[in-house]
């Protein structure tokens, strides 16, 4: 639920609060921040960074749209990396790049829901390893991101299903 940090619904066992990532919990586009971080970490090439930057320029100019195909290309950044390596990278990414960009009001609302014992879920079209790392940092147990395929402990660079975006 983009743009809303206070969508709580009262259920039998307390409130349920849904939070989005980009533009709600974090100020900015996590994908651009991730690509820049992965370049500094030596995971992606300069050509990948340039291609991603050009794609985002086209996106901002409304010349291209986000598609499942473009999301799958994004998932390629993890291809061949093991789960523990990606978890470590994403924990560093969250600490170094996302924490300084936390939206204070949204993260305060999230913390308040957790303190009240409410059920909190982060739903984002960002890649699942990013969303999971952010949730580990915020102590949120439930999240949904764009699902990345893991085969025998390593990321394949493919998705296992659609992203939680739009329809």
PDB file of N, CA and C in Angstrom, residues 27-116:
ATOM      1  N   UNK A  27      12.983   7.155   2.377  1.00  0.00           N
ATOM      2  CA  UNK A  27      12.920   8.259   1.433  1.00  0.00           C
ATOM      3  C   UNK A  27      13.857   7.929   0.270  1.00  0.00           C
ATOM      4  N   UNK A  28      13.315   7.850  -0.943  1.00  0.00           N
ATOM      5  CA  UNK A  28      14.131   7.555  -2.111  1.00  0.00           C
ATOM      6  C   UNK A  28      13.787   6.223  -2.744  1.00  0.00           C
ATOM      7  N   UNK A  29      14.497   5.918  -3.804  1.00  0.00           N
ATOM      8  CA  UNK A  29      14.315   4.684  -4.565  1.00  0.00           C
ATOM      9  C   UNK A  29      15.365   3.657  -4.146  1.00  0.00           C
ATOM     10  N   UNK A  30      14.935   2.583  -3.481  1.00  0.00           N
ATOM     11  CA  UNK A  30      15.893   1.598  -3.000  1.00  0.00           C
ATOM     12  C   UNK A  30      16.633   0.914  -4.143  1.00  0.00           C
ATOM     13  N   UNK A  31      15.999   0.784  -5.296  1.00  0.00           N
ATOM     14  CA  UNK A  31      16.673   0.100  -6.406  1.00  0.00           C
ATOM     15  C   UNK A  31      17.913   0.861  -6.841  1.00  0.00           C
ATOM     16  N   UNK A  32      17.815   2.162  -7.000  1.00  0.00           N
ATOM     17  CA  UNK A  32      18.986   2.959  -7.373  1.00  0.00           C
ATOM     18  C   UNK A  32      20.055   2.903  -6.292  1.00  0.00           C
ATOM     19  N   UNK A  33      19.626   2.994  -5.049  1.00  0.00           N
ATOM     20  CA  UNK A  33      20.576   2.910  -3.939  1.00  0.00           C
ATOM     21  C   UNK A  33      21.255   1.545  -3.916  1.00  0.00           C
ATOM     22  N   UNK A  34      20.485   0.489  -4.192  1.00  0.00           N
ATOM     23  CA  UNK A  34      21.037  -0.870  -4.199  1.00  0.00           C
ATOM     24  C   UNK A  34      22.078  -1.033  -5.300  1.00  0.00           C
ATOM     25  N   UNK A  35      21.773  -0.556  -6.492  1.00  0.00           N
ATOM     26  CA  UNK A  35      22.722  -0.704  -7.612  1.00  0.00           C
ATOM     27  C   UNK A  35      24.019   0.026  -7.287  1.00  0.00           C
ATOM     28  N   UNK A  36      23.906   1.233  -6.761  1.00  0.00           N
ATOM     29  CA  UNK A  36      25.114   1.993  -6.402  1.00  0.00           C
ATOM     30  C   UNK A  36      25.917   1.257  -5.329  1.00  0.00           C
ATOM     31  N   UNK A  37      25.217   0.724  -4.315  1.00  0.00           N
ATOM     32  CA  UNK A  37      25.874  -0.030  -3.252  1.00  0.00           C
ATOM     33  C   UNK A  37      26.569  -1.270  -3.804  1.00  0.00           C
ATOM     34  N   UNK A  38      25.866  -2.011  -4.676  1.00  0.00           N
ATOM     35  CA  UNK A  38      26.450  -3.236  -5.232  1.00  0.00           C
ATOM     36  C   UNK A  38      27.643  -2.936  -6.131  1.00  0.00           C
ATOM     37  N   UNK A  39      27.651  -1.779  -6.765  1.00  0.00           N
ATOM     38  CA  UNK A  39      28.822  -1.381  -7.565  1.00  0.00           C
ATOM     39  C   UNK A  39      30.017  -1.149  -6.646  1.00  0.00           C
ATOM     40  N   UNK A  40      29.798  -0.417  -5.555  1.00  0.00           N
ATOM     41  CA  UNK A  40      30.884  -0.161  -4.595  1.00  0.00           C
ATOM     42  C   UNK A  40      31.404  -1.467  -4.000  1.00  0.00           C
ATOM     43  N   UNK A  41      30.494  -2.438  -3.838  1.00  0.00           N
ATOM     44  CA  UNK A  41      30.875  -3.736  -3.268  1.00  0.00           C
ATOM     45  C   UNK A  41      31.503  -4.659  -4.311  1.00  0.00           C
ATOM     46  N   UNK A  42      31.550  -4.218  -5.574  1.00  0.00           N
ATOM     47  CA  UNK A  42      32.162  -5.024  -6.631  1.00  0.00           C
ATOM     48  C   UNK A  42      31.280  -6.137  -7.157  1.00  0.00           C
ATOM     49  N   UNK A  43      29.982  -6.068  -6.916  1.00  0.00           N
ATOM     50  CA  UNK A  43      29.071  -7.136  -7.332  1.00  0.00           C
ATOM     51  C   UNK A  43      28.570  -6.924  -8.758  1.00  0.00           C
ATOM     52  N   UNK A  44      28.342  -5.671  -9.146  1.00  0.00           N
ATOM     53  CA  UNK A  44      27.849  -5.391 -10.498  1.00  0.00           C
ATOM     54  C   UNK A  44      28.863  -4.524 -11.246  1.00  0.00           C
ATOM     55  N   UNK A  45      28.792  -4.598 -12.551  1.00  0.00           N
ATOM     56  CA  UNK A  45      29.726  -3.861 -13.402  1.00  0.00           C
ATOM     57  C   UNK A  45      29.304  -2.406 -13.582  1.00  0.00           C
ATOM     58  N   UNK A  46      30.231  -1.607 -14.041  1.00  0.00           N
ATOM     59  CA  UNK A  46      29.933  -0.212 -14.364  1.00  0.00           C
ATOM     60  C   UNK A  46      28.873  -0.149 -15.464  1.00  0.00           C
ATOM     61  N   UNK A  47      28.953  -1.058 -16.439  1.00  0.00           N
ATOM     62  CA  UNK A  47      27.968  -1.094 -17.526  1.00  0.00           C
ATOM     63  C   UNK A  47      26.563  -1.351 -16.972  1.00  0.00           C
ATOM     64  N   UNK A  48      26.441  -2.220 -15.974  1.00  0.00           N
ATOM     65  CA  UNK A  48      25.147  -2.482 -15.357  1.00  0.00           C
ATOM     66  C   UNK A  48      24.608  -1.214 -14.701  1.00  0.00           C
ATOM     67  N   UNK A  49      25.487  -0.478 -14.020  1.00  0.00           N
ATOM     68  CA  UNK A  49      25.075   0.766 -13.353  1.00  0.00           C
ATOM     69  C   UNK A  49      24.606   1.789 -14.388  1.00  0.00           C
ATOM     70  N   UNK A  50      25.345   1.930 -15.469  1.00  0.00           N
ATOM     71  CA  UNK A  50      24.973   2.882 -16.522  1.00  0.00           C
ATOM     72  C   UNK A  50      23.637   2.474 -17.145  1.00  0.00           C
ATOM     73  N   UNK A  51      23.471   1.194 -17.454  1.00  0.00           N
ATOM     74  CA  UNK A  51      22.222   0.709 -18.034  1.00  0.00           C
ATOM     75  C   UNK A  51      21.040   0.938 -17.111  1.00  0.00           C
ATOM     76  N   UNK A  52      21.239   0.690 -15.824  1.00  0.00           N
ATOM     77  CA  UNK A  52      20.177   0.909 -14.853  1.00  0.00           C
ATOM     78  C   UNK A  52      19.841   2.401 -14.749  1.00  0.00           C
ATOM     79  N   UNK A  53      20.869   3.226 -14.746  1.00  0.00           N
ATOM     80  CA  UNK A  53      20.646   4.671 -14.687  1.00  0.00           C
ATOM     81  C   UNK A  53      19.866   5.176 -15.886  1.00  0.00           C
ATOM     82  N   UNK A  54      20.201   4.679 -17.072  1.00  0.00           N
ATOM     83  CA  UNK A  54      19.473   5.079 -18.280  1.00  0.00           C
ATOM     84  C   UNK A  54      18.022   4.594 -18.231  1.00  0.00           C
ATOM     85  N   UNK A  55      17.824   3.374 -17.730  1.00  0.00           N
ATOM     86  CA  UNK A  55      16.467   2.849 -17.613  1.00  0.00           C
ATOM     87  C   UNK A  55      15.647   3.733 -16.665  1.00  0.00           C
ATOM     88  N   UNK A  56      16.237   4.106 -15.512  1.00  0.00           N
ATOM     89  CA  UNK A  56      15.510   4.951 -14.556  1.00  0.00           C
ATOM     90  C   UNK A  56      15.217   6.333 -15.129  1.00  0.00           C
ATOM     91  N   UNK A  57      16.116   6.853 -15.937  1.00  0.00           N
ATOM     92  CA  UNK A  57      15.855   8.130 -16.594  1.00  0.00           C
ATOM     93  C   UNK A  57      14.630   7.995 -17.501  1.00  0.00           C
ATOM     94  N   UNK A  58      14.598   6.930 -18.281  1.00  0.00           N
ATOM     95  CA  UNK A  58      13.435   6.664 -19.132  1.00  0.00           C
ATOM     96  C   UNK A  58      12.169   6.487 -18.323  1.00  0.00           C
ATOM     97  N   UNK A  59      12.291   5.852 -17.172  1.00  0.00           N
ATOM     98  CA  UNK A  59      11.141   5.649 -16.284  1.00  0.00           C
ATOM     99  C   UNK A  59      10.627   6.990 -15.757  1.00  0.00           C
ATOM    100  N   UNK A  60      11.540   7.843 -15.294  1.00  0.00           N
ATOM    101  CA  UNK A  60      11.137   9.152 -14.777  1.00  0.00           C
ATOM    102  C   UNK A  60      10.503  10.015 -15.868  1.00  0.00           C
ATOM    103  N   UNK A  61      10.964   9.839 -17.117  1.00  0.00           N
ATOM    104  CA  UNK A  61      10.397  10.584 -18.240  1.00  0.00           C
ATOM    105  C   UNK A  61       9.145   9.911 -18.792  1.00  0.00           C
ATOM    106  N   UNK A  62       8.737   8.796 -18.166  1.00  0.00           N
ATOM    107  CA  UNK A  62       7.562   8.016 -18.566  1.00  0.00           C
ATOM    108  C   UNK A  62       7.688   7.430 -19.968  1.00  0.00           C
ATOM    109  N   UNK A  63       8.921   7.091 -20.332  1.00  0.00           N
ATOM    110  CA  UNK A  63       9.171   6.455 -21.617  1.00  0.00           C
ATOM    111  C   UNK A  63       9.150   4.934 -21.506  1.00  0.00           C
ATOM    112  N   UNK A  64       9.425   4.425 -20.309  1.00  0.00           N
ATOM    113  CA  UNK A  64       9.386   2.981 -20.058  1.00  0.00           C
ATOM    114  C   UNK A  64       8.586   2.747 -18.781  1.00  0.00           C
ATOM    115  N   UNK A  65       8.078   1.519 -18.650  1.00  0.00           N
ATOM    116  CA  UNK A  65       7.316   1.125 -17.467  1.00  0.00           C
ATOM    117  C   UNK A  65       7.999  -0.047 -16.786  1.00  0.00           C
ATOM    118  N   UNK A  66       7.711  -0.178 -15.499  1.00  0.00           N
ATOM    119  CA  UNK A  66       8.197  -1.338 -14.770  1.00  0.00           C
ATOM    120  C   UNK A  66       7.374  -2.538 -15.210  1.00  0.00           C
ATOM    121  N   UNK A  67       8.060  -3.600 -15.597  1.00  0.00           N
ATOM    122  CA  UNK A  67       7.400  -4.840 -15.997  1.00  0.00           C
ATOM    123  C   UNK A  67       8.023  -5.990 -15.211  1.00  0.00           C
ATOM    124  N   UNK A  68       7.375  -7.127 -15.255  1.00  0.00           N
ATOM    125  CA  UNK A  68       7.968  -8.295 -14.601  1.00  0.00           C
ATOM    126  C   UNK A  68       9.305  -8.644 -15.266  1.00  0.00           C
ATOM    127  N   UNK A  69       9.419  -8.406 -16.561  1.00  0.00           N
ATOM    128  CA  UNK A  69      10.681  -8.655 -17.265  1.00  0.00           C
ATOM    129  C   UNK A  69      11.785  -7.742 -16.731  1.00  0.00           C
ATOM    130  N   UNK A  70      11.466  -6.473 -16.514  1.00  0.00           N
ATOM    131  CA  UNK A  70      12.488  -5.558 -15.984  1.00  0.00           C
ATOM    132  C   UNK A  70      12.835  -5.925 -14.540  1.00  0.00           C
ATOM    133  N   UNK A  71      11.858  -6.393 -13.777  1.00  0.00           N
ATOM    134  CA  UNK A  71      12.149  -6.829 -12.412  1.00  0.00           C
ATOM    135  C   UNK A  71      13.053  -8.066 -12.424  1.00  0.00           C
ATOM    136  N   UNK A  72      12.803  -8.961 -13.381  1.00  0.00           N
ATOM    137  CA  UNK A  72      13.646 -10.163 -13.472  1.00  0.00           C
ATOM    138  C   UNK A  72      15.081  -9.787 -13.811  1.00  0.00           C
ATOM    139  N   UNK A  73      15.259  -8.803 -14.677  1.00  0.00           N
ATOM    140  CA  UNK A  73      16.624  -8.337 -14.974  1.00  0.00           C
ATOM    141  C   UNK A  73      17.271  -7.805 -13.702  1.00  0.00           C
ATOM    142  N   UNK A  74      16.486  -7.111 -12.892  1.00  0.00           N
ATOM    143  CA  UNK A  74      17.008  -6.613 -11.619  1.00  0.00           C
ATOM    144  C   UNK A  74      17.431  -7.740 -10.696  1.00  0.00           C
ATOM    145  N   UNK A  75      16.667  -8.819 -10.689  1.00  0.00           N
ATOM    146  CA  UNK A  75      16.998  -9.967  -9.846  1.00  0.00           C
ATOM    147  C   UNK A  75      18.322 -10.595 -10.262  1.00  0.00           C
ATOM    148  N   UNK A  76      18.738 -10.325 -11.493  1.00  0.00           N
ATOM    149  CA  UNK A  76      20.009 -10.852 -11.988  1.00  0.00           C
ATOM    150  C   UNK A  76      21.211 -10.369 -11.201  1.00  0.00           C
ATOM    151  N   UNK A  77      21.060  -9.293 -10.419  1.00  0.00           N
ATOM    152  CA  UNK A  77      22.198  -8.800  -9.635  1.00  0.00           C
ATOM    153  C   UNK A  77      22.667  -9.829  -8.623  1.00  0.00           C
ATOM    154  N   UNK A  78      21.784 -10.732  -8.220  1.00  0.00           N
ATOM    155  CA  UNK A  78      22.146 -11.733  -7.222  1.00  0.00           C
ATOM    156  C   UNK A  78      22.559 -13.075  -7.831  1.00  0.00           C
ATOM    157  N   UNK A  79      22.501 -13.206  -9.138  1.00  0.00           N
ATOM    158  CA  UNK A  79      22.778 -14.488  -9.797  1.00  0.00           C
ATOM    159  C   UNK A  79      24.141 -15.039  -9.390  1.00  0.00           C
ATOM    160  N   UNK A  80      24.121 -16.284  -8.926  1.00  0.00           N
ATOM    161  CA  UNK A  80      25.348 -16.977  -8.558  1.00  0.00           C
ATOM    162  C   UNK A  80      25.815 -16.733  -7.136  1.00  0.00           C
ATOM    163  N   UNK A  81      25.196 -15.802  -6.442  1.00  0.00           N
ATOM    164  CA  UNK A  81      25.586 -15.527  -5.059  1.00  0.00           C
ATOM    165  C   UNK A  81      24.817 -16.441  -4.115  1.00  0.00           C
ATOM    166  N   UNK A  82      25.486 -16.899  -3.076  1.00  0.00           N
ATOM    167  CA  UNK A  82      24.852 -17.753  -2.080  1.00  0.00           C
ATOM    168  C   UNK A  82      23.970 -16.952  -1.144  1.00  0.00           C
ATOM    169  N   UNK A  83      23.010 -17.641  -0.537  1.00  0.00           N
ATOM    170  CA  UNK A  83      22.093 -16.967   0.390  1.00  0.00           C
ATOM    171  C   UNK A  83      22.817 -16.244   1.523  1.00  0.00           C
ATOM    172  N   UNK A  84      23.799 -16.860   2.179  1.00  0.00           N
ATOM    173  CA  UNK A  84      24.477 -16.135   3.267  1.00  0.00           C
ATOM    174  C   UNK A  84      25.204 -14.879   2.770  1.00  0.00           C
ATOM    175  N   UNK A  85      25.799 -14.944   1.584  1.00  0.00           N
ATOM    176  CA  UNK A  85      26.491 -13.785   1.027  1.00  0.00           C
ATOM    177  C   UNK A  85      25.510 -12.647   0.745  1.00  0.00           C
ATOM    178  N   UNK A  86      24.357 -12.983   0.155  1.00  0.00           N
ATOM    179  CA  UNK A  86      23.345 -11.966  -0.138  1.00  0.00           C
ATOM    180  C   UNK A  86      22.782 -11.405   1.169  1.00  0.00           C
ATOM    181  N   UNK A  87      22.527 -12.269   2.158  1.00  0.00           N
ATOM    182  CA  UNK A  87      22.024 -11.784   3.447  1.00  0.00           C
ATOM    183  C   UNK A  87      23.005 -10.782   4.062  1.00  0.00           C
ATOM    184  N   UNK A  88      24.299 -11.109   4.040  1.00  0.00           N
ATOM    185  CA  UNK A  88      25.310 -10.202   4.587  1.00  0.00           C
ATOM    186  C   UNK A  88      25.354  -8.883   3.818  1.00  0.00           C
ATOM    187  N   UNK A  89      25.332  -8.971   2.484  1.00  0.00           N
ATOM    188  CA  UNK A  89      25.330  -7.763   1.652  1.00  0.00           C
ATOM    189  C   UNK A  89      24.104  -6.902   1.938  1.00  0.00           C
ATOM    190  N   UNK A  90      22.944  -7.532   2.034  1.00  0.00           N
ATOM    191  CA  UNK A  90      21.716  -6.765   2.236  1.00  0.00           C
ATOM    192  C   UNK A  90      21.643  -6.172   3.643  1.00  0.00           C
ATOM    193  N   UNK A  91      22.196  -6.865   4.645  1.00  0.00           N
ATOM    194  CA  UNK A  91      22.255  -6.271   5.986  1.00  0.00           C
ATOM    195  C   UNK A  91      23.146  -5.026   5.963  1.00  0.00           C
ATOM    196  N   UNK A  92      24.274  -5.101   5.272  1.00  0.00           N
ATOM    197  CA  UNK A  92      25.155  -3.930   5.124  1.00  0.00           C
ATOM    198  C   UNK A  92      24.447  -2.822   4.358  1.00  0.00           C
ATOM    199  N   UNK A  93      23.761  -3.193   3.280  1.00  0.00           N
ATOM    200  CA  UNK A  93      23.036  -2.217   2.470  1.00  0.00           C
ATOM    201  C   UNK A  93      22.010  -1.465   3.318  1.00  0.00           C
ATOM    202  N   UNK A  94      21.246  -2.202   4.099  1.00  0.00           N
ATOM    203  CA  UNK A  94      20.237  -1.564   4.943  1.00  0.00           C
ATOM    204  C   UNK A  94      20.905  -0.610   5.934  1.00  0.00           C
ATOM    205  N   UNK A  95      21.951  -1.085   6.614  1.00  0.00           N
ATOM    206  CA  UNK A  95      22.615  -0.245   7.617  1.00  0.00           C
ATOM    207  C   UNK A  95      23.278   0.985   7.006  1.00  0.00           C
ATOM    208  N   UNK A  96      23.951   0.806   5.881  1.00  0.00           N
ATOM    209  CA  UNK A  96      24.722   1.901   5.291  1.00  0.00           C
ATOM    210  C   UNK A  96      23.895   2.851   4.441  1.00  0.00           C
ATOM    211  N   UNK A  97      22.904   2.314   3.729  1.00  0.00           N
ATOM    212  CA  UNK A  97      22.178   3.132   2.760  1.00  0.00           C
ATOM    213  C   UNK A  97      20.737   3.451   3.155  1.00  0.00           C
ATOM    214  N   UNK A  98      20.042   2.506   3.763  1.00  0.00           N
ATOM    215  CA  UNK A  98      18.625   2.734   4.044  1.00  0.00           C
ATOM    216  C   UNK A  98      18.367   3.372   5.405  1.00  0.00           C
ATOM    217  N   UNK A  99      19.070   2.932   6.430  1.00  0.00           N
ATOM    218  CA  UNK A  99      18.839   3.497   7.763  1.00  0.00           C
ATOM    219  C   UNK A  99      18.972   5.024   7.747  1.00  0.00           C
ATOM    220  N   UNK A 100      20.000   5.598   7.103  1.00  0.00           N
ATOM    221  CA  UNK A 100      20.072   7.070   7.082  1.00  0.00           C
ATOM    222  C   UNK A 100      18.912   7.727   6.328  1.00  0.00           C
ATOM    223  N   UNK A 101      18.170   6.943   5.553  1.00  0.00           N
ATOM    224  CA  UNK A 101      17.053   7.482   4.771  1.00  0.00           C
ATOM    225  C   UNK A 101      15.689   7.067   5.330  1.00  0.00           C
ATOM    226  N   UNK A 102      15.676   6.497   6.524  1.00  0.00           N
ATOM    227  CA  UNK A 102      14.402   6.143   7.140  1.00  0.00           C
ATOM    228  C   UNK A 102      13.548   7.399   7.294  1.00  0.00           C
ATOM    229  N   UNK A 103      12.277   7.261   6.988  1.00  0.00           N
ATOM    230  CA  UNK A 103      11.333   8.347   7.186  1.00  0.00           C
ATOM    231  C   UNK A 103      10.932   8.310   8.660  1.00  0.00           C
ATOM    232  N   UNK A 104      11.269   9.347   9.425  1.00  0.00           N
ATOM    233  CA  UNK A 104      11.049   9.300  10.876  1.00  0.00           C
ATOM    234  C   UNK A 104       9.605   9.026  11.295  1.00  0.00           C
ATOM    235  N   UNK A 105       8.643   9.663  10.660  1.00  0.00           N
ATOM    236  CA  UNK A 105       7.242   9.465  11.064  1.00  0.00           C
ATOM    237  C   UNK A 105       6.785   8.037  10.778  1.00  0.00           C
ATOM    238  N   UNK A 106       7.176   7.500   9.624  1.00  0.00           N
ATOM    239  CA  UNK A 106       6.750   6.147   9.264  1.00  0.00           C
ATOM    240  C   UNK A 106       7.404   5.101  10.156  1.00  0.00           C
ATOM    241  N   UNK A 107       8.695   5.237  10.412  1.00  0.00           N
ATOM    242  CA  UNK A 107       9.358   4.250  11.263  1.00  0.00           C
ATOM    243  C   UNK A 107       8.872   4.369  12.707  1.00  0.00           C
ATOM    244  N   UNK A 108       8.511   5.583  13.142  1.00  0.00           N
ATOM    245  CA  UNK A 108       7.942   5.745  14.479  1.00  0.00           C
ATOM    246  C   UNK A 108       6.575   5.065  14.560  1.00  0.00           C
ATOM    247  N   UNK A 109       5.764   5.211  13.515  1.00  0.00           N
ATOM    248  CA  UNK A 109       4.452   4.553  13.492  1.00  0.00           C
ATOM    249  C   UNK A 109       4.616   3.036  13.506  1.00  0.00           C
ATOM    250  N   UNK A 110       5.580   2.531  12.740  1.00  0.00           N
ATOM    251  CA  UNK A 110       5.841   1.094  12.721  1.00  0.00           C
ATOM    252  C   UNK A 110       6.253   0.619  14.109  1.00  0.00           C
ATOM    253  N   UNK A 111       7.174   1.340  14.746  1.00  0.00           N
ATOM    254  CA  UNK A 111       7.638   0.962  16.085  1.00  0.00           C
ATOM    255  C   UNK A 111       6.486   0.994  17.092  1.00  0.00           C
ATOM    256  N   UNK A 112       5.599   1.961  16.944  1.00  0.00           N
ATOM    257  CA  UNK A 112       4.445   2.062  17.838  1.00  0.00           C
ATOM    258  C   UNK A 112       3.531   0.843  17.675  1.00  0.00           C
ATOM    259  N   UNK A 113       3.290   0.432  16.442  1.00  0.00           N
ATOM    260  CA  UNK A 113       2.473  -0.758  16.201  1.00  0.00           C
ATOM    261  C   UNK A 113       3.123  -1.995  16.823  1.00  0.00           C
ATOM    262  N   UNK A 114       4.430  -2.116  16.654  1.00  0.00           N
ATOM    263  CA  UNK A 114       5.119  -3.266  17.247  1.00  0.00           C
ATOM    264  C   UNK A 114       5.014  -3.231  18.771  1.00  0.00           C
ATOM    265  N   UNK A 115       5.204  -2.056  19.361  1.00  0.00           N
ATOM    266  CA  UNK A 115       5.130  -1.929  20.813  1.00  0.00           C
ATOM    267  C   UNK A 115       3.741  -2.261  21.346  1.00  0.00           C
ATOM    268  N   UNK A 116       2.721  -1.994  20.545  1.00  0.00           N
ATOM    269  CA  UNK A 116       1.340  -2.298  20.928  1.00  0.00           C
ATOM    270  C   UNK A 116       1.007  -3.776  20.741  1.00  0.00           C
TER     271      UNK A 116
END
